[in-house]
Short mmCIF file of C-alpha atoms in Angstrom, two decimals:
data_model
loop_
_atom_site.label_atom_id
_atom_site.label_comp_id
_atom_site.label_asym_id
_atom_site.label_seq_id
_atom_site.Cartn_x
_atom_site.Cartn_y
_atom_site.Cartn_z
CA MET A 1 11.45 15.85 42.38
CA THR A 2 10.06 16.28 38.94
CA ARG A 3 12.36 19.41 37.32
CA THR A 4 15.55 17.99 36.21
CA GLY A 5 18.07 18.65 33.37
CA ARG A 6 19.64 22.19 32.09
CA GLY A 7 17.55 25.19 33.01
CA SER A 8 15.98 23.27 36.30
CA THR A 9 17.49 25.54 38.56
CA ARG A 10 18.38 29.26 37.74
CA PRO A 11 17.70 32.59 39.71
CA GLY A 12 14.51 33.02 41.34
CA VAL A 13 14.06 29.23 41.34
CA ARG A 14 14.99 27.14 44.30
CA ALA A 15 16.52 23.54 43.62
CA PRO A 16 14.15 20.71 43.88
CA LEU A 17 13.98 19.24 47.21
CA PRO A 18 13.54 15.38 47.17
CA SER A 19 10.25 13.93 48.07
CA GLY A 20 9.26 12.09 50.63
CA ALA A 21 11.32 12.09 53.96
CA TYR A 22 15.31 13.33 53.39
CA ALA A 23 17.24 10.71 54.56
CA PRO A 24 20.49 12.70 53.29
CA SER A 25 23.87 10.18 53.45
CA SER A 26 27.37 10.92 54.14
CA VAL A 27 29.45 7.95 54.76
CA ARG A 28 33.08 7.33 54.82
CA GLN A 29 34.60 4.61 52.95
CA VAL A 30 37.84 3.06 51.61
CA SER A 31 38.85 2.71 48.33
CA SER A 32 40.08 -0.57 46.75
CA ALA A 33 43.22 1.54 46.60
CA GLY A 34 43.18 2.29 50.20
CA ASN A 35 42.55 5.69 50.33
CA PRO A 36 39.24 7.28 52.36
CA VAL A 37 36.36 8.36 50.48
CA VAL A 38 33.67 10.25 51.50
CA GLU A 39 29.91 9.53 49.46
CA PHE A 40 28.00 12.68 49.89
CA GLU A 41 24.45 13.39 48.99
CA GLY A 42 22.77 16.80 49.49
CA GLU A 43 19.56 17.72 50.24
CA ASP A 44 19.24 19.16 46.50
CA GLY A 45 19.18 15.50 45.59
CA ARG A 46 23.05 15.55 44.13
CA ARG A 47 26.18 13.25 45.02
CA ARG A 48 29.22 13.84 45.08
CA THR A 49 32.03 11.65 45.89
CA PHE A 50 35.36 13.02 47.52
CA ASP A 51 38.15 10.51 46.92
CA PHE A 52 41.34 11.20 49.13
CA ALA A 53 43.61 9.65 46.58
CA GLN A 54 43.40 13.12 44.65
CA CYS A 55 45.13 14.80 47.60
CA PRO A 56 48.67 14.58 48.92
CA LEU A 57 50.11 14.09 52.14
CA PRO A 58 48.55 10.69 53.37
CA GLY A 59 49.28 10.75 56.78
CA TRP A 60 46.51 13.44 56.83
CA HIS A 61 43.84 11.33 54.85
CA PRO A 62 42.36 9.32 57.80
CA VAL A 63 41.53 12.69 59.95
CA LEU A 64 40.48 14.86 57.58
CA ALA A 65 37.97 11.84 56.01
CA GLU A 66 36.61 12.28 59.38
CA VAL A 67 36.32 15.75 59.63
CA LEU A 68 34.83 16.27 56.58
CA VAL A 69 32.04 13.81 57.09
CA GLN A 70 31.23 15.80 59.86
CA ARG A 71 30.96 19.10 58.00
CA VAL A 72 29.06 17.65 54.80
CA GLY A 73 26.94 15.64 57.26
CA PRO A 74 23.32 15.59 58.36
CA ALA A 75 24.60 17.50 61.45
CA GLY A 76 26.67 19.93 59.53
CA GLY A 77 26.50 22.77 57.97
CA LEU A 78 27.10 22.28 54.19
CA ARG A 79 24.01 20.13 52.51
CA THR A 80 24.00 21.03 49.14
CA SER A 81 26.69 19.77 46.13
CA THR A 82 28.17 23.48 45.49
CA SER A 83 28.61 24.07 49.34
CA SER A 84 30.43 20.90 49.91
CA LEU A 85 32.34 20.91 46.83
CA ALA A 86 33.83 24.48 47.71
CA ALA A 87 34.95 22.94 51.42
CA TRP A 88 36.54 19.85 49.48
CA ASN A 89 38.24 22.35 47.39
CA ASN A 90 39.47 24.39 49.67
CA LEU A 91 40.88 21.68 51.62
CA ARG A 92 42.74 19.88 48.62
CA ALA A 93 44.19 23.56 48.15
CA PHE A 94 45.51 23.67 51.65
CA LEU A 95 47.17 20.24 51.93
CA ARG A 96 48.88 21.21 48.13
CA PHE A 97 50.67 24.28 49.85
CA LEU A 98 51.83 22.28 53.05
CA GLU A 99 53.38 19.55 50.68
CA ALA A 100 55.30 22.32 48.70
CA LEU A 101 56.85 23.50 51.60
CA SER A 102 60.39 22.65 52.82
CA ASP A 103 59.27 21.54 56.40
CA CYS A 104 56.25 19.82 54.87
CA PRO A 105 54.02 18.52 58.10
CA GLY A 106 53.58 15.04 56.95
CA ASP A 107 50.81 14.08 59.62
CA PRO A 108 48.15 16.59 61.31
CA SER A 109 50.37 16.93 64.38
CA ALA A 110 52.92 18.60 63.03
CA LEU A 111 51.10 21.35 62.08
CA THR A 112 52.56 24.81 63.04
CA VAL A 113 51.47 28.36 63.29
CA ALA A 114 54.02 29.11 61.36
CA HIS A 115 52.95 26.84 58.29
CA VAL A 116 49.21 28.37 58.99
CA ASN A 117 50.33 31.89 58.69
CA ALA A 118 52.59 31.01 55.45
CA TYR A 119 49.30 29.46 54.18
CA THR A 120 47.17 32.56 54.96
CA ALA A 121 49.64 35.16 53.66
CA ALA A 122 49.96 32.76 50.60
CA GLU A 123 45.88 32.95 49.87
CA ILE A 124 45.56 36.85 50.65
CA GLY A 125 48.72 37.76 47.88
CA ARG A 126 46.85 35.56 45.57
CA VAL A 127 43.12 36.13 45.76
CA GLY A 128 42.78 39.11 48.12
CA PRO A 129 42.07 39.43 51.87
CA VAL A 130 38.49 38.90 51.14
CA TYR A 131 38.35 35.91 49.61
CA GLY A 132 41.74 34.95 51.33
CA ALA A 133 39.95 34.95 54.42
CA ARG A 134 37.10 33.10 53.42
CA ARG A 135 39.23 30.07 52.11
CA ALA A 136 40.74 30.16 55.29
CA ASP A 137 37.82 30.02 57.10
CA HIS A 138 36.84 26.75 55.17
CA VAL A 139 39.70 24.89 56.48
CA TRP A 140 39.44 25.95 60.21
CA ARG A 141 35.65 24.98 60.06
CA LEU A 142 36.88 21.39 59.48
CA LEU A 143 40.43 21.39 61.61
CA ARG A 144 38.19 22.81 64.62
CA LEU A 145 36.42 19.25 64.59
CA GLU A 146 37.10 16.12 66.49
CA PRO A 147 39.46 14.24 65.75
CA ALA A 148 41.62 17.02 64.08
CA ALA A 149 41.10 19.44 67.27
CA GLY A 150 42.56 16.44 69.34
CA VAL A 151 45.76 16.32 66.96
CA ILE A 152 46.46 19.72 65.98
CA ASP A 153 47.89 22.63 68.04
CA ALA A 154 45.22 24.85 69.18
CA ALA A 155 47.14 27.72 68.27
CA ALA A 156 47.87 26.40 64.98
CA ILE A 157 43.64 26.51 64.12
CA GLY A 158 43.17 29.33 65.46
CA ALA A 159 45.70 30.99 63.31
CA LEU A 160 43.48 30.03 60.25
CA ARG A 161 40.78 32.73 61.80
CA LEU A 162 41.67 36.33 60.32
CA ARG A 163 40.49 38.88 62.16
CA GLY A 164 39.74 41.03 59.35
CA VAL A 165 38.03 41.76 56.18
CA GLY A 166 36.24 38.76 54.70
CA THR A 167 36.24 37.04 57.78
CA PRO A 168 32.53 35.36 57.91
CA GLY A 169 30.78 36.49 61.33
CA GLY A 170 30.14 34.50 63.82
CA GLY A 171 26.35 34.38 63.77
CA THR A 172 23.63 31.07 64.10
CA ALA A 173 23.28 29.65 60.50
CA GLY A 174 19.83 29.86 59.42
CA TYR A 175 17.68 26.94 58.27
CA SER A 176 17.74 24.85 54.64
CA ASP A 177 15.21 24.81 52.55
CA ARG A 178 14.00 21.06 54.10
CA GLU A 179 14.08 22.14 57.93
CA LEU A 180 12.11 25.33 57.00
CA ALA A 181 9.23 23.47 55.57
CA LEU A 182 9.42 21.11 58.08
CA ILE A 183 8.90 24.00 60.75
CA VAL A 184 6.35 25.83 58.98
CA ASP A 185 4.29 22.65 58.28
CA THR A 186 4.24 21.71 61.84
CA ALA A 187 3.28 25.40 62.81
CA ARG A 188 0.26 25.23 60.45
CA ARG A 189 -0.73 21.77 62.29
CA ASP A 190 -0.72 23.25 65.50
CA VAL A 191 -2.57 26.10 64.00
CA MET A 192 -5.47 23.99 62.28
CA GLN A 193 -5.42 21.63 65.23
CA LEU A 194 -5.73 24.61 67.83
CA ARG A 195 -8.57 26.96 65.61
CA ASP A 196 -10.64 23.00 65.38
CA ARG A 197 -10.64 22.82 69.28
CA LEU A 198 -12.04 26.56 69.27
CA GLN A 199 -14.80 26.55 66.94
CA ALA A 200 -15.51 23.04 68.91
CA THR A 201 -15.76 25.20 71.83
CA GLU A 202 -17.95 28.27 70.17
CA THR A 203 -19.99 25.53 68.88
CA LEU A 204 -20.68 23.81 72.50
CA LEU A 205 -21.30 27.03 74.24
CA GLY A 206 -23.78 28.00 71.45
CA ARG A 207 -25.72 25.15 72.06
CA MET A 208 -25.80 25.67 75.61
CA SER A 209 -27.09 29.00 75.13
CA LEU A 210 -29.56 28.19 72.80
CA GLU A 211 -30.86 24.87 73.28
CA PRO A 212 -29.84 23.31 76.27
CA ALA A 213 -32.45 20.69 76.25
CA ARG A 214 -30.87 19.15 73.02
CA LEU A 215 -27.60 18.26 74.62
CA THR A 216 -27.22 14.71 75.50
CA ILE A 217 -24.65 12.89 77.70
CA TRP A 218 -21.80 11.55 75.45
CA SER A 219 -21.21 7.77 75.32
CA GLY A 220 -17.97 7.76 73.95
CA PRO A 221 -14.25 8.99 75.07
CA THR A 222 -14.36 12.53 77.30
CA PRO A 223 -12.47 15.03 75.48
CA CYS A 224 -9.91 16.39 77.91
CA GLY A 225 -11.30 19.11 80.37
CA TRP A 226 -14.99 18.45 79.64
CA PRO A 227 -17.21 17.66 82.37
CA LYS A 228 -18.77 13.76 81.92
CA SER A 229 -22.00 14.78 82.87
CA PRO A 230 -24.58 16.79 80.66
CA PRO A 231 -24.59 20.84 81.20
CA ARG A 232 -28.22 20.63 81.66
CA GLU A 233 -27.50 18.23 84.49
CA LEU A 234 -24.74 20.85 85.83
CA LEU A 235 -27.20 23.60 85.77
CA ARG A 236 -29.88 21.55 87.72
CA GLN A 237 -27.23 20.61 90.45
CA LYS A 238 -26.10 24.40 90.95
CA GLY A 239 -29.53 25.31 91.25
CA GLY A 240 -29.80 27.26 87.28
CA ARG A 241 -25.98 28.16 87.40
CA ALA A 242 -22.93 26.09 86.40
CA SER A 243 -19.83 27.29 88.01
CA MET A 244 -17.10 27.16 85.10
CA PRO A 245 -14.51 29.46 84.13
CA THR A 246 -15.71 32.19 82.16
CA VAL A 247 -14.28 34.06 78.64
CA HIS A 248 -15.91 37.10 77.52
CA GLY A 249 -19.18 36.42 79.77
CA ARG A 250 -19.56 32.87 78.58
CA SER A 251 -18.79 29.70 80.54
CA LEU A 252 -16.31 27.84 79.45
CA PRO A 253 -15.17 24.11 80.44
CA SER A 254 -12.23 24.11 82.75
CA ARG A 255 -8.66 23.08 81.05
CA CYS A 256 -6.70 20.59 81.12
CA SER A 257 -3.71 20.02 83.80
#
């Protein structure tokens, strides 16, 4: 990356990607105080440290650290500093709400549908149905992962999905800038290889038609599908006509199986 500092990103200008192969890291660690810590590095090169010492309800921390690693890791859907921070902030807000309840669930297994309904109602009342549903969706996308999904009541997790205005759709997520660049680069390389093969075929066909006497036996490795004997020998063996497949009226070598 070469663009850094203030003004390096703005509307219409993408965040710079790391140079070379991208090797993201998202590691669950333990701080000196014994709290789970998730170290995150995004595709935009920015780093975040998510320390569960900032969250209430210690009984939740080990499980939530595991699901957060999955959500913001290389296989997760959050790969930039901004998106990972949004998930973290909504998770902390969820825990702070649970802590304030009179029947506070001290660990994930104690979470009930009533707890979740109280949380979603509070969020909708505070920021409206659209943003309330989106904040609840952030929490749902974490709690649906293992090991949280294995210890929390499935009905409680499902109650986080509000079937109303603002609930994100269930479509397939798109590619990140890095993934799209790799796909396009691979496709271009494949097209270039195909172009080179077609050009080589056209050149050989032209030589066979115009100057068959100049063709000599190839002493190197035989490309897949090309005859080992020279075309003029084939013509002599076949009585002046080589029995090869034709495309647009011109002979082509046999294709690879």
